[in-house]
mmCIF file of C-alpha atoms in Angstrom:
data_model
loop_
_atom_site.group_PDB
_atom_site.id
_atom_site.type_symbol
_atom_site.label_atom_id
_atom_site.label_comp_id
_atom_site.label_asym_id
_atom_site.label_seq_id
_atom_site.Cartn_x
_atom_site.Cartn_y
_atom_site.Cartn_z
ATOM 1 C CA MET A 1 -0.100 -0.062 -0.068
ATOM 2 C CA ASN A 2 1.375 3.527 -0.967
ATOM 3 C CA TYR A 3 0.723 5.512 2.629
ATOM 4 C CA GLU A 4 -0.392 8.737 2.578
ATOM 5 C CA ASN A 5 0.720 10.591 5.522
ATOM 6 C CA SER A 6 0.387 14.667 5.458
ATOM 7 C CA VAL A 7 0.114 17.381 8.114
ATOM 8 C CA ILE A 8 -0.346 20.985 7.467
ATOM 9 C CA LEU A 9 0.096 23.268 10.597
ATOM 10 C CA SER A 10 0.780 26.645 11.108
ATOM 11 C CA GLY A 11 1.526 28.153 14.943
ATOM 12 C CA LEU A 12 4.105 29.473 17.359
ATOM 13 C CA LEU A 13 7.593 28.385 17.316
ATOM 14 C CA HIS A 14 7.619 27.687 21.047
ATOM 15 C CA HIS A 15 11.436 26.034 21.492
ATOM 16 C CA LEU A 16 12.257 22.663 23.424
ATOM 17 C CA SER A 17 15.409 21.969 25.504
ATOM 18 C CA ARG A 18 18.206 20.295 23.221
ATOM 19 C CA LYS A 19 20.578 17.737 23.897
ATOM 20 C CA LYS A 20 24.408 17.861 22.365
ATOM 21 C CA ASP A 21 23.639 13.929 20.490
ATOM 22 C CA ASP A 22 20.523 14.675 18.823
ATOM 23 C CA LYS A 23 20.508 14.067 15.426
ATOM 24 C CA HIS A 24 17.049 16.184 15.531
ATOM 25 C CA PHE A 25 16.011 19.569 16.244
ATOM 26 C CA ALA A 26 12.816 18.764 19.008
ATOM 27 C CA PHE A 27 10.518 21.771 19.390
ATOM 28 C CA SER A 28 6.744 22.280 19.576
ATOM 29 C CA ILE A 29 4.158 24.536 17.850
ATOM 30 C CA ARG A 30 1.593 26.540 20.057
ATOM 31 C CA HIS A 31 -1.602 26.256 17.997
ATOM 32 C CA GLU A 32 -3.778 28.562 19.390
ATOM 33 C CA ASN A 33 -7.990 28.246 18.400
ATOM 34 C CA VAL A 34 -11.098 29.128 19.859
ATOM 35 C CA TRP A 35 -12.855 26.059 21.408
ATOM 36 C CA THR A 36 -16.421 25.077 21.363
ATOM 37 C CA ASP A 37 -17.312 26.607 24.779
ATOM 38 C CA GLY A 38 -15.603 29.893 23.734
ATOM 39 C CA THR A 39 -11.825 29.678 25.566
ATOM 40 C CA THR A 40 -8.902 29.448 23.746
ATOM 41 C CA ARG A 41 -7.308 26.280 23.397
ATOM 42 C CA LYS A 42 -3.908 25.710 23.137
ATOM 43 C CA ASP A 43 -2.085 22.587 22.103
ATOM 44 C CA PHE A 44 1.539 21.939 21.598
ATOM 45 C CA LEU A 45 2.629 19.978 18.941
ATOM 46 C CA ASN A 46 5.434 18.215 19.159
ATOM 47 C CA ALA A 47 7.556 18.590 16.203
ATOM 48 C CA ARG A 48 10.929 17.182 15.018
ATOM 49 C CA ALA A 49 13.294 18.387 12.300
ATOM 50 C CA PHE A 50 16.084 16.351 10.587
ATOM 51 C CA ALA A 51 17.146 17.517 7.903
ATOM 52 C CA ALA A 52 20.023 19.982 8.370
ATOM 53 C CA ASP A 53 18.609 22.978 6.502
ATOM 54 C CA VAL A 54 15.276 22.808 8.258
ATOM 55 C CA GLN A 55 16.933 22.892 11.780
ATOM 56 C CA GLU A 56 18.946 25.395 10.964
ATOM 57 C CA LYS A 57 16.470 27.771 9.619
ATOM 58 C CA LEU A 58 14.279 26.996 13.058
ATOM 59 C CA LYS A 59 16.856 27.865 15.429
ATOM 60 C CA SER A 60 17.644 31.089 13.874
ATOM 61 C CA LEU A 61 13.669 31.756 14.454
ATOM 62 C CA ALA A 62 12.799 33.435 18.076
ATOM 63 C CA GLU A 63 10.961 31.932 20.550
ATOM 64 C CA GLY A 64 6.898 32.767 19.459
ATOM 65 C CA THR A 65 7.153 33.023 15.901
ATOM 66 C CA PRO A 66 4.402 32.293 13.530
ATOM 67 C CA ILE A 67 5.316 29.420 11.560
ATOM 68 C CA LYS A 68 3.555 26.747 8.855
ATOM 69 C CA VAL A 69 5.057 23.650 8.916
ATOM 70 C CA LYS A 70 4.389 20.588 6.530
ATOM 71 C CA GLY A 71 5.131 17.318 7.045
ATOM 72 C CA SER A 72 4.250 13.449 8.629
ATOM 73 C CA LEU A 73 3.524 11.834 12.020
ATOM 74 C CA ARG A 74 5.586 9.563 13.209
ATOM 75 C CA THR A 75 5.903 7.791 16.428
ATOM 76 C CA SER A 76 9.231 7.385 18.101
ATOM 77 C CA SER A 77 10.876 3.545 18.651
ATOM 78 C CA GLY A 78 11.933 4.306 22.072
ATOM 79 C CA SER A 79 8.933 5.651 24.009
ATOM 80 C CA GLY A 80 6.221 5.441 21.025
ATOM 81 C CA GLU A 81 5.566 8.897 21.175
ATOM 82 C CA LEU A 82 3.607 10.549 18.317
ATOM 83 C CA PHE A 83 5.799 13.930 16.354
ATOM 84 C CA LEU A 84 5.447 15.520 13.262
ATOM 85 C CA ALA A 85 8.590 15.090 11.393
ATOM 86 C CA VAL A 86 8.419 18.517 9.556
ATOM 87 C CA SER A 87 10.432 18.487 5.714
ATOM 88 C CA GLU A 88 9.189 22.382 5.380
ATOM 89 C CA VAL A 89 9.271 25.526 7.467
ATOM 90 C CA GLU A 90 8.156 28.895 6.097
ATOM 91 C CA VAL A 91 7.888 31.963 8.558
ATOM 92 C CA LEU A 92 4.736 33.840 8.275
ATOM 93 C CA ASP A 93 3.530 37.312 9.416
ATOM 94 C CA GLU A 94 2.128 38.066 12.536
ATOM 95 C CA LYS A 95 -1.522 37.980 10.382
ATOM 96 C CA PHE A 96 -1.365 34.539 9.688
ATOM 97 C CA GLU A 97 -4.296 31.995 9.536
ATOM 98 C CA LEU A 98 -4.497 28.963 11.342
ATOM 99 C CA GLU A 99 -3.906 25.530 9.576
ATOM 100 C CA ASN A 100 -3.988 22.056 11.170
ATOM 101 C CA SER A 101 -5.316 19.511 8.526
ATOM 102 C CA VAL A 102 -4.171 15.638 8.837
ATOM 103 C CA LYS A 103 -4.556 12.757 5.925
ATOM 104 C CA LEU A 104 -3.410 9.467 7.207
ATOM 105 C CA THR A 105 -3.789 6.210 5.263
ATOM 106 C CA GLY A 106 -2.814 2.908 6.717
ATOM 107 C CA TYR A 107 -4.410 0.048 8.289
ATOM 108 C CA VAL A 108 -7.032 -0.344 11.610
ATOM 109 C CA HIS A 109 -4.783 -1.123 14.852
ATOM 110 C CA GLN A 110 -7.174 -1.763 17.823
ATOM 111 C CA VAL A 111 -6.053 -0.175 21.085
ATOM 112 C CA LYS A 112 -7.125 -2.543 23.611
ATOM 113 C CA ALA A 113 -5.772 -0.015 26.876
ATOM 114 C CA GLN A 114 -8.331 2.587 27.244
ATOM 115 C CA ALA A 115 -10.012 2.244 23.986
ATOM 116 C CA GLU A 116 -12.545 4.383 25.381
ATOM 117 C CA GLY A 117 -12.670 7.985 26.839
ATOM 118 C CA GLU A 118 -14.403 11.101 27.797
ATOM 119 C CA THR A 119 -13.054 14.133 28.281
ATOM 120 C CA GLY A 120 -14.768 17.580 28.540
ATOM 121 C CA THR A 121 -15.623 17.638 24.649
ATOM 122 C CA GLY A 122 -17.263 14.281 24.933
ATOM 123 C CA LYS A 123 -16.759 10.651 24.647
ATOM 124 C CA TYR A 124 -14.214 9.096 21.997
ATOM 125 C CA ILE A 125 -13.270 5.803 20.626
ATOM 126 C CA ARG A 126 -9.095 5.502 20.393
ATOM 127 C CA PHE A 127 -7.440 3.239 18.128
ATOM 128 C CA ALA A 128 -4.151 3.742 15.697
ATOM 129 C CA VAL A 129 -3.196 3.562 12.280
ATOM 130 C CA ARG A 130 -0.526 1.238 11.334
ATOM 131 C CA GLN A 131 1.755 2.277 8.963
ATOM 132 C CA GLU A 132 4.873 0.029 7.972
ATOM 133 C CA THR A 133 7.215 1.836 5.658
ATOM 134 C CA GLN A 134 11.318 1.567 5.048
ATOM 135 C CA ASP A 135 14.000 4.298 6.742
ATOM 136 C CA ASP A 136 16.373 6.127 4.819
ATOM 137 C CA GLN A 137 18.847 3.458 5.630
ATOM 138 C CA GLY A 138 16.419 0.873 4.074
ATOM 139 C CA HIS A 139 15.287 -0.760 7.655
ATOM 140 C CA SER A 140 11.779 -1.351 8.446
ATOM 141 C CA ARG A 141 9.748 0.866 10.422
ATOM 142 C CA ARG A 142 6.546 0.439 11.668
ATOM 143 C CA ASP A 143 4.339 4.053 13.001
ATOM 144 C CA PHE A 144 0.977 3.490 15.082
ATOM 145 C CA ILE A 145 -0.798 7.042 15.172
ATOM 146 C CA VAL A 146 -3.271 7.208 17.775
ATOM 147 C CA VAL A 147 -6.346 8.479 16.685
ATOM 148 C CA ARG A 148 -9.515 10.161 18.621
ATOM 149 C CA VAL A 149 -12.830 9.662 17.273
ATOM 150 C CA TYR A 150 -15.369 12.122 19.129
ATOM 151 C CA ASP A 151 -17.945 12.147 16.530
ATOM 152 C CA GLU A 152 -20.831 9.184 17.328
ATOM 153 C CA THR A 153 -21.484 8.639 13.497
ATOM 154 C CA LEU A 154 -17.527 7.784 13.453
ATOM 155 C CA ARG A 155 -17.525 5.930 16.092
ATOM 156 C CA GLY A 156 -19.939 3.851 14.373
ATOM 157 C CA THR A 157 -18.290 3.657 11.363
ATOM 158 C CA LEU A 158 -15.366 2.795 13.344
ATOM 159 C CA THR A 159 -16.871 -0.670 14.808
ATOM 160 C CA THR A 160 -17.742 -1.911 11.632
ATOM 161 C CA LYS A 161 -13.543 -2.039 10.827
ATOM 162 C CA ASN A 162 -11.385 -5.090 11.964
ATOM 163 C CA ASP A 163 -7.864 -4.925 13.124
ATOM 164 C CA GLY A 164 -5.791 -5.091 9.775
ATOM 165 C CA ASP A 165 -8.688 -3.366 7.437
ATOM 166 C CA PRO A 166 -7.137 -0.575 5.448
ATOM 167 C CA ILE A 167 -8.483 3.515 6.301
ATOM 168 C CA GLU A 168 -8.382 6.821 5.900
ATOM 169 C CA VAL A 169 -8.362 9.178 8.106
ATOM 170 C CA GLU A 170 -8.337 13.032 8.284
ATOM 171 C CA GLY A 171 -8.491 14.846 10.981
ATOM 172 C CA THR A 172 -6.428 17.768 12.993
ATOM 173 C CA LEU A 173 -3.470 17.394 15.549
ATOM 174 C CA ARG A 174 -4.053 18.237 19.239
ATOM 175 C CA SER A 175 -2.324 17.440 22.494
ATOM 176 C CA SER A 176 -4.619 16.059 25.275
ATOM 177 C CA ARG A 177 -5.080 19.226 27.974
ATOM 178 C CA GLY A 178 -4.499 16.681 30.730
ATOM 179 C CA SER A 179 -1.334 14.575 29.483
ATOM 180 C CA GLY A 180 0.031 16.281 26.750
ATOM 181 C CA VAL A 181 0.040 13.538 24.583
ATOM 182 C CA ASN A 182 -0.794 14.263 20.998
ATOM 183 C CA TYR A 183 -3.489 12.806 18.758
ATOM 184 C CA VAL A 184 -5.094 13.151 15.551
ATOM 185 C CA ARG A 185 -8.646 14.185 16.102
ATOM 186 C CA CYS A 186 -10.806 12.376 13.375
ATOM 187 C CA SER A 187 -13.216 14.463 11.361
ATOM 188 C CA ALA A 188 -13.889 11.505 8.711
ATOM 189 C CA ILE A 189 -13.006 8.102 8.510
ATOM 190 C CA LYS A 190 -13.125 6.333 4.265
#
């Protein structure tokens, strides 16, 4: 299967502490928008830049610089943490338009632990989109991209899917208000 895994995101650059031996530049993007209850929701979305030119550009920018990034979602091979692997970065002006879109294809991976949950915005079902690719050195790589499905109709659609079934997901990248864990908030399933 040829996987789709694309993310476009705009927000404010948030620098994270850096280790000397890192092969990537870790940062987050502060994405703020008005939430359903009228409050401002702040998501801190984990990102990493691997390409040297993208790293240098990000390092030269001040904290809070408005940026737009493009990339793909990956999971850390150690912790399983979801992050955005950034391939492009663009500096925006102060009156930038918020963007946050995720498109994924892969296979359904049913999450056995804490498959259901509830937040202030409602009940959800949690699953993962499994993608199997090769890294730059030709090694097999498996990503399990966590998705939360809040919409009742979409939850019903998901219950018709079995582990290993092909799936297409559209949504937005979010961070949990409690734990800060990043996930995809599903808006469409095909």
